[in-house]
Short mmCIF file of C-alpha atoms in Angstrom, two decimals:
data_model
loop_
_atom_site.label_atom_id
_atom_site.label_comp_id
_atom_site.label_asym_id
_atom_site.label_seq_id
_atom_site.Cartn_x
_atom_site.Cartn_y
_atom_site.Cartn_z
CA MET A 26 73.61 94.17 135.53
CA ALA A 27 73.85 90.45 134.34
CA LEU A 28 70.93 88.35 135.37
CA GLU A 29 71.37 85.27 137.30
CA ASN A 30 68.27 83.20 136.49
CA PRO A 31 65.55 85.11 134.76
CA LEU A 32 63.45 82.43 134.35
CA PHE A 33 63.65 81.27 137.96
CA GLU A 34 62.69 84.90 138.98
CA PHE A 35 59.93 85.37 136.38
CA LEU A 36 58.47 81.73 137.66
CA LEU A 37 58.77 83.27 141.50
CA ARG A 38 56.62 86.05 140.75
CA GLN A 39 53.82 83.88 139.11
CA GLY A 40 53.81 81.52 141.77
CA ASP A 41 54.12 84.24 144.56
CA ASN A 42 51.25 86.21 143.16
CA ALA A 43 49.40 82.91 143.50
CA LEU A 44 50.49 82.46 146.70
CA VAL A 45 50.06 85.28 148.57
CA LEU A 46 46.35 86.40 146.94
CA GLY A 47 45.47 82.65 148.07
CA HIS A 48 46.98 82.98 151.61
CA ARG A 49 45.01 86.27 152.20
CA THR A 50 41.85 85.32 150.40
CA SER A 51 41.73 82.15 152.40
CA GLU A 52 41.67 84.61 155.50
CA TRP A 53 38.24 84.94 154.40
CA CYS A 54 37.30 81.19 155.58
CA GLY A 55 34.38 80.92 158.01
CA VAL A 56 34.20 84.84 158.57
CA ALA A 57 32.59 85.74 155.23
CA PRO A 58 29.69 88.01 155.27
CA ILE A 59 27.29 85.02 154.02
CA LEU A 60 27.63 81.20 153.85
CA GLU A 61 27.58 81.04 150.03
CA GLU A 62 30.38 83.81 149.34
CA ASP A 63 32.41 82.09 152.21
CA ILE A 64 32.52 78.60 149.98
CA ALA A 65 33.19 80.75 146.88
CA LEU A 66 36.28 82.41 148.84
CA ALA A 67 37.49 79.31 150.17
CA ASN A 68 37.05 77.64 146.21
CA MET A 69 38.98 80.69 145.01
CA ALA A 70 41.64 80.51 147.40
CA LEU A 71 42.17 76.58 146.44
CA ASP A 72 42.35 77.41 143.27
CA LEU A 73 45.18 80.05 143.89
CA ILE A 74 46.74 77.56 145.76
CA GLY A 75 46.68 74.74 143.31
CA GLN A 76 48.29 77.45 140.72
CA THR A 77 51.08 78.21 143.18
CA GLN A 78 51.98 74.67 143.28
CA MET A 79 52.55 74.32 139.88
CA TRP A 80 54.59 77.66 139.56
CA LEU A 81 56.60 77.45 142.55
CA GLY A 82 57.29 73.58 141.57
CA TYR A 83 58.63 74.46 138.17
CA ALA A 84 60.54 76.83 139.62
CA GLY A 85 61.91 74.87 142.12
CA GLU A 86 62.93 72.47 139.09
CA VAL A 87 64.74 75.66 137.23
CA GLU A 88 66.69 76.50 140.23
CA GLY A 89 68.47 73.22 140.09
CA THR A 90 69.16 72.98 143.96
CA GLY A 91 66.30 70.79 144.71
CA ARG A 92 64.03 73.14 146.34
CA SER A 93 60.44 72.01 146.45
CA ALA A 94 57.17 73.97 145.86
CA ASP A 95 57.18 73.70 149.52
CA ASP A 96 60.12 74.62 150.62
CA LEU A 97 59.90 77.86 148.16
CA ALA A 98 56.49 78.61 149.69
CA TYR A 99 57.26 77.91 153.40
CA LEU A 100 61.03 78.62 153.94
CA ARG A 101 61.57 81.80 152.63
CA ASP A 102 61.40 85.32 153.99
CA VAL A 103 59.72 88.50 153.10
CA TYR A 104 62.90 89.43 150.71
CA ASP A 105 62.49 86.67 148.57
CA PHE A 106 59.21 87.11 147.65
CA ARG A 107 58.52 87.84 144.57
CA ASN A 108 54.90 89.26 144.63
CA LEU A 109 52.75 92.65 143.92
CA LEU A 110 52.39 94.69 147.16
CA MET A 111 48.64 94.98 146.03
CA LEU A 112 48.04 91.45 146.90
CA GLU A 113 49.69 91.86 150.38
CA VAL A 114 48.25 94.12 151.96
CA PRO A 115 45.26 93.43 154.26
CA ASN A 116 41.93 92.71 153.21
CA GLY A 117 39.97 95.25 154.32
CA ASP A 118 36.44 94.60 154.11
CA PHE A 119 34.79 92.55 151.94
CA GLY A 120 34.29 94.93 149.29
CA ARG A 121 38.04 95.73 148.92
CA THR A 122 38.75 92.32 148.97
CA GLN A 123 36.71 91.91 146.20
CA MET A 124 38.08 94.96 144.29
CA ARG A 125 41.61 93.74 144.52
CA GLN A 126 40.80 90.68 143.23
CA PHE A 127 39.00 92.22 140.39
CA LEU A 128 41.66 94.50 139.62
CA PHE A 129 44.08 91.24 139.57
CA ASP A 130 41.81 89.15 137.47
CA ALA A 131 41.39 91.74 134.74
CA PHE A 132 45.11 91.30 134.30
CA GLN A 133 45.24 87.87 134.97
CA VAL A 134 42.90 86.98 131.82
CA PRO A 135 45.00 88.39 129.20
CA TRP A 136 48.12 87.54 130.99
CA LEU A 137 47.85 83.93 131.14
CA THR A 138 45.79 83.56 127.78
CA ARG A 139 49.00 85.38 125.88
CA LEU A 140 51.36 82.99 128.44
CA GLN A 141 49.45 80.00 126.46
CA ASP A 142 51.70 80.74 123.48
CA SER A 143 54.77 80.63 125.57
CA ARG A 144 58.06 79.30 123.74
CA ASP A 145 58.61 77.65 127.39
CA THR A 146 56.11 74.60 127.09
CA ARG A 147 55.79 73.99 130.76
CA ILE A 148 54.68 77.60 131.02
CA ALA A 149 52.31 77.45 127.90
CA GLU A 150 50.71 74.02 130.11
CA ILE A 151 50.54 75.86 133.31
CA ALA A 152 49.12 78.96 131.80
CA ALA A 153 46.47 76.73 130.12
CA LYS A 154 45.10 75.01 133.51
CA CYS A 155 45.42 78.34 135.03
CA VAL A 156 43.40 80.95 132.55
CA LYS A 157 40.33 78.43 132.69
CA GLU A 158 39.94 79.40 137.02
CA ALA A 159 41.02 82.69 136.26
CA LEU A 160 38.46 83.40 133.63
CA TYR A 161 35.65 82.48 136.26
CA HIS A 162 37.01 84.39 139.11
CA LEU A 163 37.43 87.46 136.88
CA GLU A 164 33.92 86.59 136.16
CA ARG A 165 32.77 86.57 139.77
CA SER A 166 34.85 89.53 140.90
CA SER A 167 33.75 91.90 138.44
CA GLN A 168 29.57 90.91 138.67
CA THR A 169 30.16 91.23 142.35
CA VAL A 170 32.06 94.90 142.03
CA ILE A 171 29.01 96.04 140.10
CA ALA A 172 26.47 94.53 142.50
CA LEU A 173 28.18 96.35 145.43
CA GLY A 174 29.38 99.70 143.61
CA ASP A 175 25.59 99.69 141.97
CA GLY A 176 24.40 98.82 145.39
CA THR A 177 23.23 101.09 148.24
CA GLU A 178 24.88 104.08 149.10
CA ASP A 179 26.66 102.06 152.01
CA SER A 180 28.41 99.79 149.68
CA ASN A 181 29.05 102.46 146.81
CA ALA A 182 31.20 104.36 149.04
CA ARG A 183 33.22 101.73 150.58
CA MET A 184 34.05 100.55 146.93
CA ALA A 185 35.05 103.79 145.90
CA GLU A 186 37.18 103.77 149.12
CA ALA A 187 38.43 100.28 148.07
CA LEU A 188 39.51 101.49 144.48
CA THR A 189 41.25 104.90 146.06
CA PHE A 190 42.81 102.70 148.56
CA LEU A 191 44.30 99.81 145.81
CA TRP A 192 44.55 102.30 142.59
CA PRO A 193 48.19 103.22 143.44
CA TYR A 194 49.36 99.58 143.96
CA SER A 195 47.60 98.37 140.96
CA GLY A 196 50.07 100.44 138.63
CA GLU A 197 52.80 97.93 139.43
CA MET A 198 51.51 95.27 137.32
CA PHE A 199 52.70 96.88 134.80
CA VAL A 200 55.76 98.18 135.17
CA ASP A 201 58.63 96.06 132.73
CA ASP A 202 61.98 95.30 134.45
CA ALA A 203 65.26 93.48 132.92
CA THR A 204 63.58 90.57 134.15
CA ASP A 205 60.49 90.81 132.16
CA GLN A 206 62.85 91.98 128.96
CA ALA A 207 64.94 88.73 129.13
CA MET A 208 61.49 86.82 129.15
CA ALA A 209 60.22 89.02 126.33
CA ASP A 210 63.75 88.39 124.15
CA ALA A 211 63.42 84.54 124.92
CA GLY A 212 59.78 84.47 123.56
CA VAL A 213 58.68 83.10 127.03
CA ALA A 214 56.44 85.98 128.00
CA LEU A 215 54.95 89.23 127.10
CA LEU A 216 55.81 92.74 128.60
CA PRO A 217 53.62 93.28 131.48
CA SER A 218 53.05 96.73 130.08
CA GLU A 219 51.48 95.59 126.73
CA LEU A 220 48.41 94.73 128.69
CA ARG A 221 47.96 98.07 130.48
CA GLY A 222 45.61 99.32 128.00
CA PRO A 223 43.72 95.92 127.53
CA TRP A 224 43.43 95.80 131.47
CA LEU A 225 42.41 99.79 131.69
CA GLU A 226 39.44 98.84 129.31
CA THR A 227 38.10 96.05 131.35
CA VAL A 228 38.51 98.00 134.85
CA LYS A 229 36.70 100.73 132.92
CA ALA A 230 33.67 99.24 131.60
CA VAL A 231 33.26 97.34 134.66
CA ALA A 232 33.66 100.98 136.87
CA ALA A 233 31.18 102.53 134.85
CA GLU A 234 28.62 99.88 135.49
CA ALA A 235 29.86 99.73 139.04
CA CYS A 236 28.74 103.72 139.25
CA LEU A 237 32.72 104.05 140.70
CA THR A 238 34.96 106.83 138.94
CA LEU A 239 38.67 106.10 138.38
CA PRO A 240 40.92 107.57 140.11
CA ASP A 241 42.99 110.15 138.18
CA SER A 242 46.51 109.52 138.97
CA ASP A 243 49.22 107.35 137.63
CA TYR A 244 51.33 106.72 140.70
CA ALA A 245 52.33 103.19 141.46
CA GLN A 246 53.64 102.11 144.62
CA LYS A 247 55.91 99.12 143.64
CA GLY A 248 58.85 97.03 144.85
CA GLY A 249 56.80 93.74 145.33
CA ARG A 250 57.39 91.79 142.71
CA THR A 251 61.44 92.92 142.14
CA GLY A 252 61.69 92.11 145.86
CA PHE A 253 63.19 95.65 146.60
CA ARG A 254 60.50 96.65 149.03
CA HIS A 255 57.61 95.04 150.50
CA THR A 256 55.19 96.16 152.96
CA GLU A 257 55.08 95.70 156.69
CA HIS A 258 52.10 93.51 156.22
CA LEU A 259 53.76 90.70 154.41
CA GLY A 260 56.23 89.85 157.15
CA HIS A 261 53.12 89.51 159.44
CA MET A 262 51.14 87.26 156.91
CA LEU A 263 54.25 85.08 156.49
CA ALA A 264 54.20 84.80 160.08
CA VAL A 265 51.16 82.93 160.00
CA MET A 266 51.27 81.48 156.76
CA GLN A 267 54.26 79.57 158.01
CA THR A 268 53.87 78.82 161.60
CA LEU A 269 54.18 75.53 161.97
CA GLN A 270 57.47 75.45 159.48
CA ARG A 271 58.90 77.89 162.20
CA SER A 272 57.53 75.84 164.96
CA TYR A 273 58.15 72.47 163.74
CA PRO A 274 60.85 72.99 161.16
CA GLY A 275 61.01 70.09 158.74
CA ALA A 276 57.64 68.81 159.95
CA THR A 277 55.72 66.77 157.27
CA TRP A 278 52.15 65.06 157.48
CA MET B 13 14.50 84.04 161.29
CA THR B 14 14.23 86.32 158.33
CA HIS B 15 16.10 90.04 157.19
CA GLU B 16 13.87 92.11 155.88
CA ASN B 17 17.10 92.83 153.37
CA GLU B 18 18.19 88.91 153.07
CA TRP B 19 18.42 87.72 149.72
CA PRO B 20 15.60 85.42 147.93
CA LEU B 21 16.29 81.34 148.47
CA TRP B 22 17.05 79.47 145.37
CA GLU B 23 16.29 75.95 144.43
CA VAL B 24 19.31 74.29 142.59
CA PHE B 25 18.93 71.50 139.85
CA ILE B 26 22.26 69.98 138.53
CA ARG B 27 22.49 67.80 135.59
CA GLY B 28 25.57 64.89 136.51
CA GLN B 29 26.08 63.57 133.37
CA HIS B 30 24.60 64.21 129.63
CA GLY B 31 21.67 62.00 129.22
CA MET B 32 20.87 62.35 132.77
CA SER B 33 17.91 64.62 133.92
CA HIS B 34 18.54 67.65 136.24
CA ARG B 35 18.31 66.56 139.90
CA HIS B 36 17.06 68.54 143.30
CA VAL B 37 20.35 69.33 144.71
CA GLY B 38 19.86 71.62 147.63
CA SER B 39 18.89 75.61 148.03
CA LEU B 40 21.08 78.72 148.45
CA HIS B 41 20.54 82.48 148.66
CA ALA B 42 21.52 84.76 146.01
CA ALA B 43 20.68 88.50 144.93
CA ASP B 44 19.76 87.53 141.09
CA ALA B 45 19.38 84.24 138.91
CA GLU B 46 23.10 84.88 137.48
CA HIS B 47 24.18 85.39 140.92
CA ALA B 48 22.48 82.21 141.76
CA ILE B 49 24.02 80.10 139.08
CA ARG B 50 27.59 81.46 140.24
CA ASN B 51 26.99 80.55 143.55
CA ALA B 52 25.53 77.11 142.87
CA ARG B 53 28.86 76.49 141.03
CA ASP B 54 30.84 76.77 143.70
CA VAL B 55 28.63 75.28 146.87
CA TYR B 56 27.32 72.10 144.39
CA THR B 57 29.87 71.43 141.67
CA ARG B 58 33.60 72.01 142.77
CA ARG B 59 33.99 67.95 142.84
CA ASN B 60 33.07 67.73 139.14
CA GLU B 61 29.26 66.91 139.73
CA GLY B 62 27.79 68.80 137.24
CA VAL B 63 27.80 69.86 133.15
CA SER B 64 24.47 71.77 133.80
CA ILE B 65 22.71 74.22 136.45
CA TRP B 66 19.42 75.25 136.73
CA VAL B 67 18.22 77.60 139.41
CA VAL B 68 14.69 78.54 140.24
CA GLU B 69 13.40 81.04 142.72
CA ALA B 70 11.63 79.33 145.59
CA ALA B 71 8.98 81.31 145.94
CA LYS B 72 7.83 80.36 142.41
CA ILE B 73 7.58 76.71 142.99
CA THR B 74 3.86 75.69 143.28
CA ALA B 75 4.22 72.76 145.41
CA SER B 76 1.48 69.88 146.10
CA SER B 77 -0.05 70.55 149.92
CA PRO B 78 0.75 67.24 152.13
CA SER B 79 -3.11 67.34 153.71
CA ASP B 80 -4.01 66.84 149.94
CA LYS B 81 -1.46 63.46 149.65
CA GLY B 82 -4.70 61.19 150.21
CA PRO B 83 -6.61 62.22 147.16
CA LEU B 84 -4.01 62.81 145.23
CA PHE B 85 -1.87 59.46 145.55
CA ASP B 86 -4.01 56.98 146.83
CA PRO B 87 -5.75 56.10 143.95
CA ALA B 88 -2.33 54.43 142.17
CA ARG B 89 -1.34 52.49 145.09
CA ASP B 90 -3.54 49.46 144.49
CA LYS B 91 -2.97 49.79 140.84
CA VAL B 92 0.04 47.55 140.66
CA TYR B 93 -0.51 46.65 136.91
CA ARG B 94 0.48 50.03 135.98
CA HIS B 95 3.69 49.62 137.20
CA PRO B 96 6.33 47.85 134.78
CA THR B 97 7.86 45.79 137.56
CA PHE B 98 6.99 42.67 135.47
CA TYR B 99 9.70 42.98 132.88
CA ASP B 100 13.38 41.71 133.41
CA ILE B 101 15.64 44.59 131.87
CA PRO B 102 18.22 43.76 130.18
CA GLU B 103 21.48 44.67 131.65
CA GLU B 104 22.55 46.27 128.33
CA VAL B 105 19.79 48.59 128.55
CA GLY B 106 21.58 50.37 131.47
CA LYS B 107 19.94 53.05 133.45
CA MET B 108 16.20 53.64 132.83
#
């Protein structure tokens, strides 16, 4: 099957990951367990929305039909989204939110690091900006996972539960498809599967410090980044996120 | 109200630019020193306020007592000659 516009598809995946995780993270604003974490989560959400603007802005230019980053964020429905399933499932408790952030950050850091060498200079520039934030996110999320995993009996049990819940979703990050192959052939990006090894090393090291055991399964829920099948949760999330544009189409500041 | 398992309080000091000294900006709760640095980064430096952060556990600070104010500070008040206020500082010197 010939790909219509693999670069556009690739950029949607970058942007939608940041957008969906950013929105999920923003749901903690005002309700996090303590003030300091509330502020940190809001900062992280804003970092991710900022990254979204760069990725989707470029996606709109590549598509060439005049759609802006806002159009792509607010005027698409579930089936047009290209984010990982792991990022759209509900936050769960604070521990699961941190675990998800960590599993994603452990991929984002090496991924964005390598994208800085992309033959596409715009992508290299965006990656260089995003990787600095991703490094801080990884430091924060990994230390929180360790603190909670190696914490009380209750916090350890919650982190173990979070890991069990998220693990089947984490494999989707490393499933290559035709779009990934096209990007690799063009020197735009590496194949995500190349990062499975380094990612696993990071995750193993943190899990060991956090007194957690990695689930013994390679089964991967997928369909998010290809747009084939999202979970039931993304539609509900978009209904909240896009409510203004749905209620008042074309509304601007 | 304090909880028995509440994280300790930390005082945060930020240096705004190179060459300036660290300034007290506020306090926050954190489980340990590294955590306090990360929280301080998020709470106090997101508008590019700082190039360096110090944190110190509030309980470790020894403060002068308000009731000692008289003996500690009054003797210096009427010795104006100790204050270098009789000089004009050229503008090029910048912040002193």
